[in-house]
Every structure is written in C-alpha cells, then in structure tokens.
mmCIF file of N, CA, C and O in Angstrom:
data_model
loop_
_atom_site.group_PDB
_atom_site.id
_atom_site.type_symbol
_atom_site.label_atom_id
_atom_site.label_comp_id
_atom_site.label_asym_id
_atom_site.label_seq_id
_atom_site.Cartn_x
_atom_site.Cartn_y
_atom_site.Cartn_z
ATOM 1 N N MET J 4 1.074 -1.097 0.134
ATOM 2 C CA MET J 4 0.266 -0.228 0.002
ATOM 3 C C MET J 4 0.525 1.290 -0.046
ATOM 4 O O MET J 4 1.984 1.286 0.912
ATOM 5 N N PRO J 5 0.637 2.193 -0.927
ATOM 6 C CA PRO J 5 1.942 3.250 -0.617
ATOM 7 C C PRO J 5 0.989 4.354 0.178
ATOM 8 O O PRO J 5 0.320 3.959 0.697
ATOM 9 N N THR J 6 2.264 4.786 0.612
ATOM 10 C CA THR J 6 2.078 5.669 1.772
ATOM 11 C C THR J 6 1.079 7.210 1.808
ATOM 12 O O THR J 6 1.793 7.696 0.199
ATOM 13 N N THR J 7 0.477 7.359 2.450
ATOM 14 C CA THR J 7 -0.251 8.825 1.905
ATOM 15 C C THR J 7 0.395 10.203 2.612
ATOM 16 O O THR J 7 0.956 10.056 3.552
ATOM 17 N N TYR J 8 0.658 11.126 1.680
ATOM 18 C CA TYR J 8 1.785 12.305 2.185
ATOM 19 C C TYR J 8 0.561 13.356 2.498
ATOM 20 O O TYR J 8 -0.580 13.332 1.657
ATOM 21 N N GLN J 9 0.732 14.386 3.187
ATOM 22 C CA GLN J 9 -0.106 15.403 3.401
ATOM 23 C C GLN J 9 0.968 16.966 3.094
ATOM 24 O O GLN J 9 2.581 16.675 3.501
ATOM 25 N N VAL J 10 0.370 18.037 2.583
ATOM 26 C CA VAL J 10 1.287 19.179 2.626
ATOM 27 C C VAL J 10 1.143 19.790 3.941
ATOM 28 O O VAL J 10 -0.055 20.298 4.103
ATOM 29 N N LEU J 11 2.373 20.684 4.144
ATOM 30 C CA LEU J 11 2.790 21.140 5.515
ATOM 31 C C LEU J 11 2.781 22.578 4.782
ATOM 32 O O LEU J 11 3.868 22.637 3.917
ATOM 33 N N VAL J 12 2.593 23.616 5.592
ATOM 34 C CA VAL J 12 3.004 24.981 5.924
ATOM 35 C C VAL J 12 3.604 25.002 6.852
ATOM 36 O O VAL J 12 3.257 25.013 8.280
ATOM 37 N N ASN J 13 4.733 26.226 6.644
ATOM 38 C CA ASN J 13 5.401 26.791 7.866
ATOM 39 C C ASN J 13 5.232 28.201 8.098
ATOM 40 O O ASN J 13 4.180 28.738 7.455
ATOM 41 N N HIS J 14 5.448 28.691 9.208
ATOM 42 C CA HIS J 14 5.171 30.052 9.376
ATOM 43 C C HIS J 14 5.879 31.121 8.458
ATOM 44 O O HIS J 14 5.427 32.648 8.017
ATOM 45 N N GLU J 15 6.606 30.639 7.338
ATOM 46 C CA GLU J 15 7.290 31.515 6.824
ATOM 47 C C GLU J 15 6.712 31.300 5.052
ATOM 48 O O GLU J 15 6.882 31.179 4.180
ATOM 49 N N GLU J 16 5.117 30.674 5.492
ATOM 50 C CA GLU J 16 4.782 30.134 3.947
ATOM 51 C C GLU J 16 5.548 28.757 3.046
ATOM 52 O O GLU J 16 5.489 28.969 1.733
ATOM 53 N N GLN J 17 6.518 28.105 3.845
ATOM 54 C CA GLN J 17 7.196 27.263 2.639
ATOM 55 C C GLN J 17 6.472 25.918 3.160
ATOM 56 O O GLN J 17 5.664 25.444 3.936
ATOM 57 N N TYR J 18 6.933 25.198 2.032
ATOM 58 C CA TYR J 18 5.900 23.980 2.064
ATOM 59 C C TYR J 18 6.905 22.916 2.330
ATOM 60 O O TYR J 18 7.743 22.652 1.647
ATOM 61 N N ALA J 19 6.088 21.964 2.500
ATOM 62 C CA ALA J 19 6.903 20.372 2.705
ATOM 63 C C ALA J 19 6.029 19.178 2.161
ATOM 64 O O ALA J 19 4.630 18.964 2.957
ATOM 65 N N LEU J 20 6.481 18.259 2.026
ATOM 66 C CA LEU J 20 5.230 17.104 1.888
ATOM 67 C C LEU J 20 6.166 15.944 3.115
ATOM 68 O O LEU J 20 7.366 15.705 3.522
ATOM 69 N N TYR J 21 5.067 15.689 3.952
ATOM 70 C CA TYR J 21 5.480 14.395 4.970
ATOM 71 C C TYR J 21 4.606 13.747 4.935
ATOM 72 O O TYR J 21 3.127 13.551 4.912
ATOM 73 N N PRO J 22 4.841 12.348 5.446
ATOM 74 C CA PRO J 22 4.083 10.771 5.909
ATOM 75 C C PRO J 22 2.459 11.521 6.344
ATOM 76 O O PRO J 22 3.090 12.183 7.900
ATOM 77 N N ALA J 23 1.008 11.057 6.121
ATOM 78 C CA ALA J 23 0.157 11.704 6.820
ATOM 79 C C ALA J 23 0.169 10.830 8.393
ATOM 80 O O ALA J 23 -0.645 11.496 9.258
ATOM 81 N N ALA J 24 0.925 9.481 8.181
ATOM 82 C CA ALA J 24 0.398 8.635 9.625
ATOM 83 C C ALA J 24 1.480 9.680 10.359
ATOM 84 O O ALA J 24 1.462 9.088 11.516
ATOM 85 N N ARG J 25 2.238 10.040 10.390
ATOM 86 C CA ARG J 25 3.577 10.995 11.365
ATOM 87 C C ARG J 25 2.896 11.826 12.338
ATOM 88 O O ARG J 25 2.318 12.937 11.422
ATOM 89 N N GLU J 26 3.229 12.325 13.067
ATOM 90 C CA GLU J 26 3.075 12.778 13.614
ATOM 91 C C GLU J 26 3.409 14.451 13.597
ATOM 92 O O GLU J 26 4.777 14.442 12.996
ATOM 93 N N LEU J 27 3.107 15.472 13.434
ATOM 94 C CA LEU J 27 3.660 16.818 12.900
ATOM 95 C C LEU J 27 4.270 16.883 13.249
ATOM 96 O O LEU J 27 4.746 17.575 14.622
ATOM 97 N N PRO J 28 5.789 17.783 12.893
ATOM 98 C CA PRO J 28 7.151 18.782 13.205
ATOM 99 C C PRO J 28 6.430 19.935 13.858
ATOM 100 O O PRO J 28 5.623 20.454 13.029
ATOM 101 N N ASP J 29 7.049 20.284 14.797
ATOM 102 C CA ASP J 29 7.024 21.278 15.384
ATOM 103 C C ASP J 29 7.164 22.809 14.153
ATOM 104 O O ASP J 29 8.246 22.739 13.428
ATOM 105 N N GLY J 30 5.787 23.841 14.207
ATOM 106 C CA GLY J 30 6.447 24.916 13.181
ATOM 107 C C GLY J 30 5.244 24.731 12.090
ATOM 108 O O GLY J 30 5.448 25.198 11.502
ATOM 109 N N TRP J 31 4.755 23.288 11.752
ATOM 110 C CA TRP J 31 4.470 23.138 10.304
ATOM 111 C C TRP J 31 2.593 22.857 11.252
ATOM 112 O O TRP J 31 2.527 21.812 11.842
ATOM 113 N N THR J 32 1.935 23.270 9.885
ATOM 114 C CA THR J 32 0.759 22.796 10.325
ATOM 115 C C THR J 32 0.141 22.097 8.515
ATOM 116 O O THR J 32 0.787 22.449 7.514
ATOM 117 N N PRO J 33 -1.069 21.300 8.903
ATOM 118 C CA PRO J 33 -1.371 20.769 7.464
ATOM 119 C C PRO J 33 -1.923 22.072 6.594
ATOM 120 O O PRO J 33 -2.159 23.135 6.900
ATOM 121 N N ALA J 34 -1.748 22.481 5.529
ATOM 122 C CA ALA J 34 -1.957 23.422 4.440
ATOM 123 C C ALA J 34 -3.412 22.313 3.634
ATOM 124 O O ALA J 34 -3.906 23.173 2.577
ATOM 125 N N GLY J 35 -3.561 21.232 4.215
ATOM 126 C CA GLY J 35 -5.151 20.648 3.389
ATOM 127 C C GLY J 35 -5.162 20.574 2.165
ATOM 128 O O GLY J 35 -6.300 20.151 1.240
ATOM 129 N N PHE J 36 -4.135 19.581 1.432
ATOM 130 C CA PHE J 36 -4.237 18.781 0.608
ATOM 131 C C PHE J 36 -2.742 17.311 1.106
ATOM 132 O O PHE J 36 -2.125 18.004 1.981
ATOM 133 N N SER J 37 -3.816 16.329 0.549
ATOM 134 C CA SER J 37 -3.226 14.947 0.583
ATOM 135 C C SER J 37 -3.295 14.052 -0.612
ATOM 136 O O SER J 37 -3.921 14.448 -1.168
ATOM 137 N N GLY J 38 -2.498 13.278 -0.229
ATOM 138 C CA GLY J 38 -2.383 11.925 -1.796
ATOM 139 C C GLY J 38 -1.214 11.480 -1.068
ATOM 140 O O GLY J 38 -0.523 11.248 -0.970
ATOM 141 N N THR J 39 -0.809 10.669 -2.751
ATOM 142 C CA THR J 39 0.120 10.306 -2.780
ATOM 143 C C THR J 39 1.396 11.295 -2.971
ATOM 144 O O THR J 39 1.333 12.425 -2.929
ATOM 145 N N GLU J 40 2.456 10.539 -2.449
ATOM 146 C CA GLU J 40 3.707 11.534 -2.921
ATOM 147 C C GLU J 40 3.761 12.572 -4.692
ATOM 148 O O GLU J 40 3.743 13.448 -4.088
ATOM 149 N N ASP J 41 3.478 11.414 -5.085
ATOM 150 C CA ASP J 41 3.362 12.958 -6.790
ATOM 151 C C ASP J 41 2.432 13.379 -6.572
ATOM 152 O O ASP J 41 2.496 14.626 -7.420
ATOM 153 N N GLU J 42 1.019 13.061 -6.309
ATOM 154 C CA GLU J 42 -0.008 14.108 -6.448
ATOM 155 C C GLU J 42 0.224 15.278 -5.728
ATOM 156 O O GLU J 42 0.056 16.150 -5.704
ATOM 157 N N CYS J 43 0.929 15.092 -3.913
ATOM 158 C CA CYS J 43 1.756 16.378 -3.383
ATOM 159 C C CYS J 43 2.410 16.957 -4.169
ATOM 160 O O CYS J 43 2.344 18.367 -4.319
ATOM 161 N N ALA J 44 3.373 16.681 -4.659
ATOM 162 C CA ALA J 44 4.576 17.269 -5.531
ATOM 163 C C ALA J 44 3.774 17.818 -6.713
ATOM 164 O O ALA J 44 4.283 18.820 -6.783
ATOM 165 N N ALA J 45 2.722 17.171 -7.325
ATOM 166 C CA ALA J 45 2.029 18.268 -8.084
ATOM 167 C C ALA J 45 1.407 19.272 -7.995
ATOM 168 O O ALA J 45 1.155 19.890 -8.426
ATOM 169 N N HIS J 46 0.645 19.253 -6.899
ATOM 170 C CA HIS J 46 -0.056 20.425 -6.227
ATOM 171 C C HIS J 46 0.885 21.468 -5.502
ATOM 172 O O HIS J 46 0.859 22.349 -5.713
ATOM 173 N N LEU J 47 2.211 20.793 -4.924
ATOM 174 C CA LEU J 47 3.097 22.033 -4.701
ATOM 175 C C LEU J 47 4.028 22.997 -6.255
ATOM 176 O O LEU J 47 3.710 24.038 -6.271
ATOM 177 N N ASP J 48 4.179 21.983 -6.875
ATOM 178 C CA ASP J 48 4.176 22.295 -8.494
ATOM 179 C C ASP J 48 3.438 23.436 -9.272
ATOM 180 O O ASP J 48 3.847 24.645 -9.643
ATOM 181 N N ALA J 49 1.986 22.985 -8.885
ATOM 182 C CA ALA J 49 0.875 24.207 -9.209
ATOM 183 C C ALA J 49 1.081 25.446 -8.299
ATOM 184 O O ALA J 49 0.210 26.124 -8.979
ATOM 185 N N HIS J 50 0.966 25.464 -7.138
ATOM 186 C CA HIS J 50 0.403 26.172 -5.935
ATOM 187 C C HIS J 50 2.022 27.232 -5.716
ATOM 188 O O HIS J 50 1.517 27.838 -5.408
ATOM 189 N N TRP J 51 2.754 26.332 -5.566
ATOM 190 C CA TRP J 51 3.796 27.396 -4.614
ATOM 191 C C TRP J 51 4.705 27.520 -5.829
ATOM 192 O O TRP J 51 6.294 26.973 -6.203
ATOM 193 N N THR J 52 4.475 28.783 -6.282
ATOM 194 C CA THR J 52 5.382 29.385 -7.119
ATOM 195 C C THR J 52 6.307 30.794 -6.771
ATOM 196 O O THR J 52 7.536 30.039 -8.024
ATOM 197 N N ASP J 53 6.053 30.808 -6.086
ATOM 198 C CA ASP J 53 7.413 31.537 -5.275
ATOM 199 C C ASP J 53 8.365 30.952 -3.700
ATOM 200 O O ASP J 53 7.526 30.858 -2.909
ATOM 201 N N THR J 54 9.272 30.396 -3.703
ATOM 202 C CA THR J 54 9.626 29.573 -3.251
ATOM 203 C C THR J 54 10.667 30.302 -1.975
ATOM 204 O O THR J 54 11.036 29.673 -1.314
ATOM 205 N N ARG J 55 10.785 31.683 -2.632
ATOM 206 C CA ARG J 55 11.750 32.473 -1.081
ATOM 207 C C ARG J 55 10.467 32.199 -0.168
ATOM 208 O O ARG J 55 9.505 32.545 -0.053
ATOM 209 N N PRO J 56 11.067 32.726 1.211
ATOM 210 C CA PRO J 56 10.463 32.504 2.490
ATOM 211 C C PRO J 56 9.911 33.596 1.913
ATOM 212 O O PRO J 56 9.819 34.724 2.008
ATOM 213 N N ARG J 57 8.704 34.045 3.177
ATOM 214 C CA ARG J 57 7.861 34.865 2.975
ATOM 215 C C ARG J 57 8.518 36.069 3.820
ATOM 216 O O ARG J 57 7.610 37.223 3.161
ATOM 217 N N SER J 58 9.212 36.146 4.710
ATOM 218 C CA SER J 58 10.273 37.406 5.322
ATOM 219 C C SER J 58 11.078 38.186 3.500
ATOM 220 O O SER J 58 11.018 38.974 3.656
ATOM 221 N N VAL J 59 11.557 37.030 3.197
ATOM 222 C CA VAL J 59 12.440 37.365 2.196
ATOM 223 C C VAL J 59 11.727 38.309 1.519
ATOM 224 O O VAL J 59 11.702 39.240 0.250
ATOM 225 N N ARG J 60 10.319 37.344 0.940
ATOM 226 C CA ARG J 60 9.547 38.456 -0.236
ATOM 227 C C ARG J 60 8.942 39.554 0.138
ATOM 228 O O ARG J 60 8.807 40.526 -0.609
ATOM 229 N N ALA J 61 8.488 39.682 1.277
ATOM 230 C CA ALA J 61 8.314 40.773 2.005
ATOM 231 C C ALA J 61 9.282 42.374 1.627
ATOM 232 O O ALA J 61 9.086 43.566 1.595
ATOM 233 N N ALA J 62 10.447 41.552 2.335
ATOM 234 C CA ALA J 62 11.777 42.768 2.375
ATOM 235 C C ALA J 62 12.196 42.715 0.684
ATOM 236 O O ALA J 62 12.200 44.253 0.527
ATOM 237 N N ALA J 63 11.672 42.028 -0.224
ATOM 238 C CA ALA J 63 12.022 42.667 -1.477
ATOM 239 C C ALA J 63 10.822 43.491 -1.845
ATOM 240 O O ALA J 63 11.454 44.572 -2.894
ATOM 241 N N ALA J 64 9.796 43.458 -1.382
ATOM 242 C CA ALA J 64 8.610 44.193 -1.965
ATOM 243 C C ALA J 64 8.632 45.791 -1.563
ATOM 244 O O ALA J 64 7.994 46.590 -1.936
ATOM 245 N N ALA J 65 9.360 45.590 -0.279
ATOM 246 C CA ALA J 65 9.497 46.963 0.511
ATOM 247 C C ALA J 65 9.980 47.809 -0.203
ATOM 248 O O ALA J 65 11.329 48.108 -0.781
ATOM 249 N N PRO J 66 9.492 49.605 0.122
ATOM 250 C CA PRO J 66 10.323 50.642 -0.794
ATOM 251 C C PRO J 66 11.560 50.350 -0.232
ATOM 252 O O PRO J 66 12.115 50.411 0.605
ATOM 253 N N VAL J 67 12.704 51.043 -0.880
ATOM 254 C CA VAL J 67 14.139 50.963 -0.660
ATOM 255 C C VAL J 67 13.867 52.756 -0.536
ATOM 256 O O VAL J 67 13.560 53.645 -0.877
ATOM 257 N N ARG J 68 14.668 52.512 1.105
ATOM 258 C CA ARG J 68 15.051 53.969 1.502
ATOM 259 C C ARG J 68 16.513 54.602 1.206
ATOM 260 O O ARG J 68 16.714 53.878 1.302
ATOM 261 N N GLY J 69 16.426 55.833 0.782
ATOM 262 C CA GLY J 69 17.620 56.441 0.398
ATOM 263 C C GLY J 69 17.528 57.900 0.296
ATOM 264 O O GLY J 69 16.402 58.623 0.746
ATOM 265 N N ASP J 70 18.033 58.488 -0.220
ATOM 266 C CA ASP J 70 18.153 59.395 -0.727
ATOM 267 C C ASP J 70 17.664 60.110 -1.833
ATOM 268 O O ASP J 70 18.316 60.006 -2.842
ATOM 269 N N GLU J 71 16.300 59.906 -1.976
ATOM 270 C CA GLU J 71 15.455 60.452 -3.099
ATOM 271 C C GLU J 71 15.715 61.473 -3.582
ATOM 272 O O GLU J 71 16.117 61.853 -4.846
ATOM 273 N N GLY J 72 15.816 63.010 -3.128
ATOM 274 C CA GLY J 72 16.068 63.795 -3.481
ATOM 275 C C GLY J 72 17.844 64.374 -3.364
ATOM 276 O O GLY J 72 18.101 65.676 -3.650
ATOM 277 N N ALA J 73 19.020 63.824 -3.328
ATOM 278 C CA ALA J 73 19.926 63.602 -3.494
ATOM 279 C C ALA J 73 20.629 64.408 -4.807
ATOM 280 O O ALA J 73 20.205 63.638 -5.780
#
C-alpha cells in the first residue's frame, strides 16, 4: 500500500511533503492537501510558485529607503 502524504506549511509560507501517519513536526501545520507523494508534489508545483520565505518576499517588496532627493 502506498504511503499517504500531506502538504504542510510553516510560518514562512514554505511547504513540505510529510507522511500523513506521522506526528506533525513543530512549527508545521497541514495545508489542506493530501495524497500520494507524486500528487502532493504536483500540487506544490502548481501552487507554490515563489519558493522564497515570506520574510524575504516582504523585504524584496518593501520600498527602498534612501536619498531620493540627493
């Protein structure tokens, strides 16, 4: 019987595949999708298009502070 996996997400909006029968690791919560390893990987490929952590995305989107008038 194939192992059922679930997609997990952490506070930085990073995702991972994890065996559904195992206890969740600290800091991770279910993202609402489970299936075979291939199905979960396909789900991530379709939905997790920017793999940078949330804090890095936020820093990149923040306006640059500097000497605009100099």
